[in-house]
Coordinates of C-alpha atoms in Angstrom, one line a residue:
Chain A
E1 CA 118.7 75.8 129.9
D2 CA 119.1 77.0 132.0
A3 CA 117.7 76.2 135.7
L4 CA 116.7 79.7 137.0
L5 CA 113.9 80.1 134.6
P6 CA 110.8 78.1 135.4
A7 CA 109.2 76.2 132.2
P8 CA 105.3 78.5 131.6
Q9 CA 102.8 76.7 133.9
N10 CA 98.8 75.8 132.7
I11 CA 98.6 75.5 129.5
S12 CA 95.5 74.9 127.6
I13 CA 93.9 76.3 124.5
L14 CA 91.4 78.0 123.7
S15 CA 89.4 76.5 120.3
T16 CA 86.8 77.7 119.4
N17 CA 85.0 77.7 115.3
M18 CA 88.7 76.6 114.1
K19 CA 90.5 79.5 115.1
H20 CA 93.1 78.0 117.4
F21 CA 94.9 79.9 121.0
L22 CA 98.0 78.8 122.9
T23 CA 97.8 80.2 126.8
W24 CA 99.4 79.9 129.6
T25 CA 100.3 81.7 132.8
P26 CA 103.5 84.5 133.2
V27 CA 106.3 83.7 134.0
I28 CA 107.4 86.9 136.8
V29 CA 110.8 88.3 137.0
Q30 CA 111.1 91.5 138.9
G31 CA 111.9 93.5 136.6
E32 CA 111.9 91.8 133.6
T33 CA 110.7 91.7 130.7
V34 CA 110.4 87.8 130.6
R35 CA 110.1 86.2 126.0
Y36 CA 107.7 82.7 124.5
S37 CA 109.0 80.5 122.0
V38 CA 106.6 78.1 121.5
E39 CA 106.2 74.8 118.8
F40 CA 104.6 72.2 117.4
Q41 CA 104.7 68.3 115.8
G42 CA 101.9 66.9 114.3
E43 CA 101.1 63.0 114.3
Y44 CA 103.1 62.4 111.3
E45 CA 106.0 64.2 113.1
R46 CA 106.0 62.4 115.7
V47 CA 105.6 58.6 113.4
Y48 CA 107.6 59.7 110.4
A49 CA 109.9 61.8 111.3
N50 CA 111.1 61.8 114.1
E51 CA 109.3 63.4 116.9
S52 CA 110.6 67.3 116.1
W53 CA 109.1 69.8 116.7
L54 CA 108.8 72.6 114.4
P55 CA 108.8 76.9 115.7
I56 CA 105.9 79.0 115.2
S57 CA 108.2 81.9 113.8
E58 CA 105.2 84.2 115.0
C59 CA 105.5 83.6 118.2
S60 CA 108.8 83.8 118.8
L61 CA 109.9 85.4 121.6
L62 CA 106.6 87.1 122.0
T63 CA 105.8 88.4 124.7
A64 CA 102.4 87.6 125.4
T65 CA 101.0 84.8 126.7
L66 CA 98.4 83.5 124.1
C67 CA 99.9 82.3 120.6
D68 CA 97.5 81.5 117.4
I69 CA 98.1 78.6 116.1
T70 CA 95.5 77.9 113.8
E71 CA 97.8 78.5 110.6
D72 CA 100.2 74.8 111.9
I73 CA 97.5 73.2 113.5
S74 CA 95.5 72.4 109.7
A75 CA 95.2 68.9 109.6
T76 CA 92.8 67.0 111.6
V77 CA 95.9 64.5 113.4
A78 CA 96.9 64.7 116.5
Y79 CA 98.9 67.7 117.4
N80 CA 101.5 68.1 120.6
L81 CA 102.5 72.3 121.9
R82 CA 105.0 73.2 124.0
V83 CA 105.8 76.3 125.5
R84 CA 109.1 78.2 127.0
A85 CA 110.1 80.9 128.2
E86 CA 112.4 83.4 127.7
L87 CA 115.1 86.0 129.1
G88 CA 118.7 87.0 127.8
A89 CA 120.9 84.1 127.0
S90 CA 118.4 82.3 129.0
R91 CA 116.4 79.7 128.5
S92 CA 113.6 77.5 130.7
P93 CA 112.8 74.1 130.2
W94 CA 110.1 73.7 128.1
G95 CA 106.4 73.1 129.1
T96 CA 104.7 71.2 126.6
L97 CA 100.7 71.1 126.8
K98 CA 98.8 68.2 128.9
G99 CA 97.8 65.1 126.1
F100 CA 96.6 66.3 121.9
F101 CA 95.3 69.0 121.3
N102 CA 92.9 67.6 117.3
R103 CA 91.2 70.5 115.9
I104 CA 87.7 68.0 115.5
T105 CA 87.8 68.6 119.5
T106 CA 87.0 73.5 118.5
S107 CA 83.8 74.3 119.7
L108 CA 81.6 75.8 117.1
T109 CA 78.9 78.1 118.1
P110 CA 75.4 78.5 116.2
P111 CA 76.0 81.3 112.7
V112 CA 74.8 85.2 113.8
M113 CA 71.8 85.2 110.5
K114 CA 69.2 88.2 109.6
V115 CA 67.2 87.1 108.0
I116 CA 65.5 90.0 105.4
A117 CA 61.5 90.2 103.6
D118 CA 61.9 91.8 100.7
G119 CA 58.9 92.2 98.6
Y120 CA 57.7 88.3 98.5
H121 CA 61.5 87.5 98.4
L122 CA 63.1 84.3 101.0
L123 CA 66.8 85.8 102.0
V124 CA 69.0 85.4 104.7
E125 CA 72.4 87.3 105.4
L126 CA 74.9 85.6 107.3
E127 CA 78.6 86.1 109.6
D128 CA 82.1 85.5 107.1
M129 CA 83.5 82.7 109.7
G130 CA 86.4 82.1 107.2
P131 CA 85.8 80.0 104.4
A132 CA 85.8 76.6 106.4
F133 CA 82.8 76.7 106.6
Q134 CA 79.7 76.4 105.2
F135 CA 75.7 77.0 106.8
R136 CA 73.0 74.7 106.6
V137 CA 69.8 77.2 106.1
L138 CA 66.9 75.4 106.7
Y139 CA 63.2 77.9 106.4
W140 CA 59.4 77.0 106.2
K141 CA 55.9 78.2 106.0
K142 CA 54.8 78.7 109.6
G143 CA 52.5 76.3 110.2
Q144 CA 54.2 73.6 107.9
E145 CA 57.4 72.5 110.2
R146 CA 56.7 68.8 108.0
R147 CA 57.9 70.8 104.5
M148 CA 60.7 72.8 105.9
Q149 CA 62.8 73.2 103.1
Q150 CA 67.0 73.4 103.0
Q151 CA 69.9 75.1 101.2
V152 CA 73.8 74.9 101.8
V153 CA 74.9 78.4 101.7
K154 CA 78.9 78.1 100.4
E155 CA 80.4 81.6 101.0
A156 CA 78.0 83.8 103.5
S157 CA 79.6 87.5 102.1
S158 CA 76.0 88.2 100.8
V159 CA 72.8 88.4 100.7
V160 CA 72.4 84.4 99.9
H161 CA 68.5 85.0 98.4
L162 CA 66.2 81.3 100.1
D163 CA 63.5 81.1 98.0
T164 CA 59.4 83.4 96.9
M165 CA 57.1 83.7 99.4
E166 CA 53.7 83.7 99.3
A167 CA 52.4 86.6 99.8
G168 CA 50.9 87.2 103.4
G169 CA 52.6 84.0 103.7
D170 CA 54.6 84.0 107.3
Y171 CA 58.5 82.3 107.1
C172 CA 60.6 81.5 109.4
V173 CA 64.8 80.7 109.1
K174 CA 67.5 78.7 111.1
A175 CA 70.9 77.7 110.6
Q176 CA 73.3 75.7 112.4
T177 CA 77.5 75.5 110.7
Y178 CA 79.2 73.2 108.4
V179 CA 83.1 71.9 108.8
E180 CA 83.9 70.0 106.2
A181 CA 87.4 69.0 107.6
I182 CA 86.2 67.8 110.9
N183 CA 82.2 67.0 109.4
R184 CA 80.8 68.8 112.8
S185 CA 77.5 70.9 112.6
S186 CA 77.3 73.6 115.0
S187 CA 73.5 74.0 117.2
F188 CA 70.7 75.9 114.7
S189 CA 70.8 79.3 115.6
H190 CA 67.2 80.8 116.7
T191 CA 64.6 80.9 114.4
Q192 CA 63.8 84.0 112.8
C193 CA 60.5 85.1 111.1
V194 CA 59.3 87.8 108.0
R195 CA 56.8 88.5 106.4
A196 CA 55.8 88.7 102.8
Q197 CA 54.2 91.7 101.3
G198 CA 50.7 90.8 101.4
D199 CA 47.9 91.6 98.9
R200 CA 49.9 89.6 95.7
S201 CA 46.1 90.0 93.5
M202 CA 47.1 87.0 91.3
W203 CA 47.7 84.8 93.6
L204 CA 44.1 84.8 94.5
Chain B
T1 CA 85.3 78.0 99.9
A2 CA 85.8 74.3 101.8
G3 CA 87.0 70.9 99.4
N4 CA 85.5 68.4 100.8
K5 CA 84.8 66.1 98.0
I6 CA 83.9 62.3 98.8
F7 CA 86.0 60.7 96.0
H8 CA 84.7 58.1 94.5
F9 CA 86.3 55.2 94.8
G10 CA 84.9 51.6 92.3
A11 CA 83.0 50.5 95.9
C12 CA 86.1 53.2 98.1
R13 CA 84.0 56.3 99.9
V14 CA 86.8 58.0 101.1
S15 CA 85.9 62.0 102.1
M16 CA 88.3 63.8 101.7
S17 CA 89.5 68.0 102.3
M18 CA 91.7 68.7 99.0
T19 CA 91.0 72.9 99.3
E20 CA 94.3 73.0 102.7
I21 CA 96.1 70.5 100.5
R22 CA 95.8 72.7 97.8
T23 CA 96.1 76.0 99.6
G24 CA 99.3 74.4 100.8
F25 CA 100.6 73.4 98.0
T26 CA 99.4 77.0 96.3
A27 CA 101.5 78.7 98.9
I28 CA 104.7 76.9 98.8
K29 CA 104.8 75.7 94.9
A30 CA 107.5 78.1 93.5
N31 CA 109.5 77.4 96.1
I32 CA 109.6 73.5 95.9
Q33 CA 110.4 73.7 91.8
A34 CA 112.2 76.0 91.8
R35 CA 114.8 74.2 93.9
D36 CA 114.0 71.1 91.6
P37 CA 115.8 71.8 87.8
I38 CA 116.2 68.6 86.6
R39 CA 112.9 69.9 83.7
T40 CA 113.4 66.6 81.0
L41 CA 112.0 63.1 84.2
S42 CA 108.4 63.1 86.5
I43 CA 108.5 60.7 89.0
L44 CA 105.1 60.7 88.5
S45 CA 104.4 60.7 84.7
Y46 CA 107.1 59.4 83.5
P47 CA 106.5 57.9 81.1
H48 CA 103.2 57.9 81.2
S49 CA 100.9 60.2 82.7
L50 CA 98.6 58.9 85.7
H51 CA 95.9 60.0 83.2
K52 CA 96.2 56.8 82.1
V53 CA 95.4 54.9 85.2
K54 CA 91.8 52.7 84.4
S55 CA 89.7 53.4 86.7
S56 CA 89.3 50.6 88.5
D57 CA 93.0 50.9 89.4
R58 CA 92.3 54.7 90.5
C59 CA 91.9 53.8 94.4
C60 CA 95.1 51.7 94.1
I61 CA 97.6 53.7 93.2
T62 CA 96.3 56.4 94.8
H63 CA 96.8 54.4 97.8
H64 CA 100.1 53.9 97.2
L65 CA 100.6 57.7 96.1
F66 CA 99.3 58.9 99.4
D67 CA 102.2 56.1 101.4
F68 CA 105.0 57.1 99.2
Y69 CA 104.1 60.5 100.0
V70 CA 103.8 59.7 103.8
D71 CA 106.6 57.3 103.9
K72 CA 108.7 58.6 101.4
V73 CA 109.2 61.6 101.0
F74 CA 108.0 64.5 103.1
K75 CA 110.7 63.3 106.4
H76 CA 113.2 64.5 103.2
C77 CA 112.1 67.5 102.1
K78 CA 113.5 70.4 105.8
T79 CA 114.7 73.5 104.3
E80 CA 116.0 76.1 105.6
D81 CA 113.3 78.0 105.7
S82 CA 110.4 78.1 108.2
F83 CA 107.4 79.0 106.2
V84 CA 108.0 76.2 104.4
N85 CA 108.3 73.8 106.6
R86 CA 105.9 74.7 108.1
K87 CA 103.1 73.9 105.1
V88 CA 104.8 70.5 104.5
S89 CA 104.2 69.6 107.5
S90 CA 101.0 70.5 107.0
I91 CA 100.4 68.8 103.6
A92 CA 102.3 66.1 105.7
N93 CA 99.7 65.5 108.1
S94 CA 96.5 66.1 106.0
F95 CA 98.1 62.8 103.7
L96 CA 98.2 61.2 106.9
S97 CA 94.8 61.5 108.0
M98 CA 93.3 60.6 103.9
K99 CA 96.8 58.3 104.2
R100 CA 94.2 56.1 107.4
K101 CA 91.0 56.6 105.4
L102 CA 92.1 54.6 101.9
G103 CA 93.6 52.7 104.8
Q104 CA 90.3 51.8 105.6
C105 CA 88.7 50.8 102.1
H106 CA 92.4 48.9 101.5
E107 CA 91.3 47.1 104.5
Q108 CA 88.0 46.1 102.8
N109 CA 88.8 44.6 100.5
Q110 CA 87.3 47.8 98.1
C111 CA 90.8 49.0 97.2
M112 CA 92.2 46.2 94.6
C113 CA 95.2 46.2 93.2
G114 CA 95.3 44.9 89.6
Q115 CA 98.5 44.3 87.3
E116 CA 98.9 47.8 85.4
S117 CA 98.0 50.2 89.0
A118 CA 101.5 47.3 90.2
E119 CA 103.3 48.5 87.4
K120 CA 102.9 52.1 87.3
F121 CA 103.5 52.0 91.2
Q122 CA 105.9 50.4 90.5
Q123 CA 107.5 52.4 87.5
I124 CA 107.2 55.8 90.2
L125 CA 109.8 54.0 92.6
A126 CA 112.2 54.1 90.1
N127 CA 111.5 57.1 88.6
Y128 CA 112.2 57.8 92.8
E129 CA 115.2 56.0 93.4
G130 CA 117.1 56.8 89.9
L131 CA 117.7 60.4 91.7
N132 CA 120.1 61.1 95.2
V133 CA 116.7 61.5 97.9
T134 CA 116.9 64.7 98.8
S135 CA 116.2 65.9 94.7
A136 CA 113.4 63.2 94.9
A137 CA 111.3 64.1 97.8
M138 CA 112.2 67.5 96.0
K139 CA 110.4 66.6 93.1
S140 CA 108.0 64.2 93.8
L141 CA 106.8 67.7 96.5
G142 CA 107.4 69.6 93.4
E143 CA 104.5 68.0 91.3
L144 CA 101.7 67.4 93.5
D145 CA 99.7 69.2 91.6
I146 CA 99.8 67.1 89.7
L147 CA 98.4 63.9 91.8
L148 CA 95.3 67.3 93.3
D149 CA 95.1 67.7 90.0
W150 CA 94.5 64.2 88.9
M151 CA 92.7 63.0 92.1
E152 CA 90.4 65.6 91.7
Chain C
S1 CA 140.2 81.8 67.6
G2 CA 138.1 81.5 69.2
E3 CA 134.6 83.8 68.5
L4 CA 134.3 86.9 70.2
Y5 CA 130.7 87.5 71.7
C6 CA 130.0 90.0 74.2
S7 CA 127.3 88.7 77.2
L8 CA 123.8 90.8 77.3
L9 CA 121.9 91.6 79.7
N10 CA 118.7 88.1 81.0
P11 CA 115.7 89.8 79.6
R12 CA 113.3 90.2 82.3
N13 CA 110.2 89.0 83.5
V14 CA 109.3 85.5 81.4
H15 CA 106.0 84.4 82.8
F16 CA 103.5 82.7 81.0
E17 CA 100.2 85.5 81.4
S18 CA 97.2 83.1 80.2
V19 CA 93.1 83.0 79.7
N20 CA 91.5 80.4 78.7
M21 CA 94.1 78.7 78.2
K22 CA 95.3 81.0 75.9
N23 CA 98.9 80.9 77.3
V24 CA 100.9 83.3 75.9
L25 CA 104.6 83.8 78.1
H26 CA 105.8 87.3 78.2
W27 CA 108.8 89.4 79.0
S28 CA 110.5 92.2 79.4
A29 CA 113.2 93.7 77.7
P30 CA 116.9 93.6 79.3
E31 CA 117.0 96.6 81.0
G32 CA 118.8 99.4 80.1
T33 CA 118.4 98.4 76.5
G34 CA 115.7 100.0 74.2
N35 CA 114.2 99.1 71.2
G36 CA 116.8 96.5 68.0
V37 CA 116.9 94.2 70.9
L38 CA 115.8 90.5 68.7
Y39 CA 114.9 87.2 70.4
K40 CA 113.7 83.4 70.9
V41 CA 112.2 81.3 71.8
K42 CA 111.6 77.4 73.4
Y43 CA 110.0 75.4 75.4
S44 CA 109.7 72.0 77.2
V45 CA 106.8 69.2 78.4
Y46 CA 107.7 68.4 82.1
G47 CA 109.3 65.3 82.3
V48 CA 109.8 65.4 78.5
G49 CA 113.9 64.9 77.4
K50 CA 113.7 68.0 74.6
W51 CA 113.8 72.2 74.2
I52 CA 111.6 72.2 71.5
R53 CA 112.0 76.0 69.7
K54 CA 109.2 78.6 68.6
P55 CA 109.3 79.0 65.3
E56 CA 107.3 82.1 64.4
C57 CA 109.2 83.4 67.9
R58 CA 112.9 83.3 66.3
N59 CA 114.3 87.2 65.3
I60 CA 111.2 89.1 66.7
N61 CA 111.8 91.6 68.6
S62 CA 108.1 92.3 70.5
T63 CA 108.6 90.6 74.1
W64 CA 105.5 88.2 74.3
C65 CA 105.0 84.4 72.5
D66 CA 101.9 82.7 71.6
L67 CA 102.5 80.0 73.3
S68 CA 98.6 78.3 73.6
S69 CA 99.1 75.6 71.2
E70 CA 102.0 73.6 72.8
T71 CA 100.7 74.0 75.4
S72 CA 96.6 72.9 74.9
D73 CA 97.5 69.5 76.7
Y74 CA 95.9 70.5 79.9
E75 CA 97.6 67.2 81.6
E76 CA 101.1 68.4 81.1
Q77 CA 102.6 71.4 82.5
Y78 CA 105.6 73.6 80.6
Y79 CA 108.0 75.1 81.1
A80 CA 109.4 77.8 77.8
S81 CA 112.6 80.2 78.2
V82 CA 113.4 83.0 75.9
K83 CA 117.5 84.1 74.7
A84 CA 117.7 88.3 74.1
F85 CA 120.2 89.4 70.2
L86 CA 121.2 92.5 70.1
N87 CA 124.3 93.9 68.2
G88 CA 126.0 90.2 67.7
M89 CA 125.6 90.8 72.0
F90 CA 123.0 87.2 73.3
S91 CA 122.1 87.3 76.6
D92 CA 121.9 83.8 78.8
W93 CA 118.2 82.0 78.2
V94 CA 116.0 82.5 81.6
E95 CA 112.8 80.3 82.4
T96 CA 109.5 80.8 83.4
T97 CA 108.6 79.1 86.6
R98 CA 107.3 75.7 85.7
F99 CA 103.7 76.7 83.7
N100 CA 99.9 73.9 84.4
P101 CA 97.2 74.6 82.0
L102 CA 94.9 73.6 84.5
T103 CA 95.7 75.7 87.7
D104 CA 97.6 78.7 86.0
T105 CA 95.3 79.9 84.1
K106 CA 92.6 82.8 84.8
I107 CA 89.1 82.5 83.8
D108 CA 86.8 85.8 81.8
P109 CA 82.8 86.2 83.4
P110 CA 80.2 83.5 81.9
M111 CA 78.3 85.1 79.3
V112 CA 74.4 86.3 80.0
S113 CA 71.4 87.5 78.5
V114 CA 68.6 88.5 80.6
S115 CA 64.7 88.7 79.8
S116 CA 62.3 90.0 81.6
T117 CA 58.2 89.7 82.3
D118 CA 56.4 91.7 83.8
K119 CA 56.9 90.1 87.5
S120 CA 60.7 88.0 86.5
I121 CA 63.6 88.0 84.9
S122 CA 65.5 84.9 83.7
I123 CA 68.4 84.2 83.5
T124 CA 70.8 82.9 81.2
L125 CA 74.7 81.9 81.5
T126 CA 77.0 80.3 79.8
A127 CA 80.9 79.7 80.4
P128 CA 83.6 80.6 78.3
E129 CA 85.3 78.2 76.2
K130 CA 88.8 76.6 76.2
W131 CA 91.6 78.8 73.5
K132 CA 91.3 76.9 70.7
K133 CA 93.6 77.4 67.7
S134 CA 91.2 77.7 64.7
P135 CA 87.3 78.7 65.0
E136 CA 86.3 74.4 62.6
E137 CA 88.4 73.0 65.9
E138 CA 85.6 71.9 67.5
S139 CA 84.7 74.2 70.9
I140 CA 85.0 72.9 74.7
S141 CA 83.4 75.4 77.4
L142 CA 85.5 75.6 80.7
L143 CA 82.7 73.2 82.6
Q144 CA 83.8 70.5 80.4
V145 CA 87.4 71.0 81.9
Y146 CA 86.9 71.5 84.8
P147 CA 83.3 69.7 86.3
G148 CA 82.9 70.8 89.5
L149 CA 82.0 74.7 88.0
Q150 CA 79.5 75.8 89.5
Y151 CA 77.8 80.4 89.1
N152 CA 77.6 82.8 92.0
V153 CA 74.6 85.5 90.8
S154 CA 74.1 88.8 91.4
V155 CA 70.4 90.5 91.0
L156 CA 70.5 94.0 91.8
N157 CA 67.5 95.8 92.0
K158 CA 68.1 99.2 91.2
K159 CA 65.0 101.2 93.3
T160 CA 65.7 99.8 96.9
K161 CA 69.6 99.4 96.0
K162 CA 69.1 95.7 97.9
R163 CA 71.7 93.0 96.3
W164 CA 70.7 89.1 96.5
F165 CA 73.2 86.4 95.6
F166 CA 72.2 82.5 94.0
S167 CA 74.5 80.5 93.8
I168 CA 74.1 77.7 90.8
S169 CA 74.6 75.2 89.7
N170 CA 72.8 74.8 85.6
H171 CA 73.5 78.1 83.7
T172 CA 69.1 79.4 84.0
L173 CA 67.7 81.0 86.6
V174 CA 64.5 82.8 87.2
V175 CA 63.6 85.0 89.8
P176 CA 60.1 85.5 90.2
W177 CA 57.8 88.2 91.4
L178 CA 58.8 91.0 91.3
E179 CA 58.4 94.3 91.5
P180 CA 56.7 95.4 88.0
G181 CA 58.1 98.2 85.7
T182 CA 61.2 98.2 88.6
A183 CA 64.7 97.7 86.6
Y184 CA 67.5 95.1 88.2
C185 CA 70.6 94.4 87.1
V186 CA 72.1 90.9 86.9
S187 CA 75.9 89.8 87.1
A188 CA 77.5 86.8 87.5
Q189 CA 80.9 84.6 88.1
I190 CA 81.9 81.4 87.4
H191 CA 83.9 79.6 90.9
V192 CA 85.5 76.3 90.3
S193 CA 86.5 74.7 93.8
A194 CA 88.9 72.1 92.6
P195 CA 90.6 73.8 91.1
L196 CA 90.1 76.8 93.7
L197 CA 89.6 79.7 90.4
D198 CA 87.3 82.5 90.9
S199 CA 86.8 84.5 87.3
D200 CA 85.3 88.5 88.1
F201 CA 82.3 89.1 88.0
S202 CA 80.9 90.2 84.5
K203 CA 79.2 93.7 83.7
D204 CA 75.6 94.7 84.8
H205 CA 73.6 93.1 82.7
C206 CA 70.2 95.4 83.3
I207 CA 66.9 95.1 82.0
A208 CA 63.4 96.3 83.9
T209 CA 60.8 94.4 84.1
L210 CA 57.2 94.9 82.7
K211 CA 55.0 97.9 83.2
D212 CA 51.3 96.8 84.9
K213 CA 49.5 94.7 82.7

């Protein structure tokens, strides 16, 4: 390592909805383009594999100060992360994330949701957030909150049928995400209400 | 979709996400199995398949196998391929996470070891020690789908 | 004196193609060879010592060989190998990768049957059967092979062009309170989460709800 090149500072994690990024402040060398390389170490490596580190090839000789580490943070254990600066042949010391990162701390946001009334049918369209996500959808007829019903939606790539509605009835829906791998849920989305098609004489 | 499952091993109930392990293994299966030229021996299935294990012994065998992979196998699976190494790390860390969960059952005596599981595990160790360590580790890693199929 | 023979180029792309566990070995002829090349096939169970010849695929000129019967135990894994012959010349044995029938098969879409009343449609789904040696043999549904099997069902209102999705575990679904005298098209897909296997969606099965009485 070369003492001229300082280690990157302010190394931190940005983690939202199971997408994890490592970020740091740039190392400035006038008139030069400094590059960076990132490595990770899982608990397995620390405990069973001589504290070895693994390079993230997509973040080798990177000019940006942001690295997507999602693919490699794929277990619910404590990870170490480090980054160093490189300029030509010289390399800085490693800058290491203070403390471990465990994906269980990712912040989960409520799902984007659109509720649709199609005739007498209550439907919901949910934002696709990736394979790690399921959705817990709660729905009820307005005024009958105690008879709330639930449906777990495992794939959000389409308009999902929830239930059939009584003619002219108002129905409300809210949803939260659930990530099984870390056994955590987001807060609920805002409640959305729709009205079923009216005059279903057959129901009277 | 996410594939967390509640595994019932008698009184022991463990929630484990197998999908990420499957995804990681599928990504390197052909590469790893191509490094194992020995067709005539299986670490996990010789002489009897895991499917022959009594259900009462499933918890103990599973617990032993997680320990086996974490303690013995993964550390000898380093390759010259960075992609493969990262996937092995992903699988190893997932196994470590699950080994801990199963360990809790073991400590609460919900994971009884009968004679059959002891014998089966001894056979697995004998198969493993019958090869040089790198070949044995690579073969064991290449047989991960045998373990996953049996568990699921 | 030693037997003189030249070597033939190897068969290429030796692999299993499997649908509903009908496991057929396929390969391409050695490069640059036209007709006249013959082949023989052998297979082995992974972890078991010996290669076994497939008599029905000895000296064949086709570039496939059905090994479904030999690989029907899906708790085992297999290798297969092919050798080519032409005018006294031989190729090497060329092997497949390790074949796992449980994870390496492709599943057909379910069979879909639909009936309707004036305001509802009833959908019945049937999972495909595992390949079997003969019609007399007992049928095994893939539902038995993959206990976690589910169905994703799509219902398209042909008038409004709106498509709804249902995810169900049992094999029947009734969609009530539909518009009378309207055409609906149903298609369905099989979804297995462990191991992760999805069939294609079936073709559309369209039916109209009866006109209002």
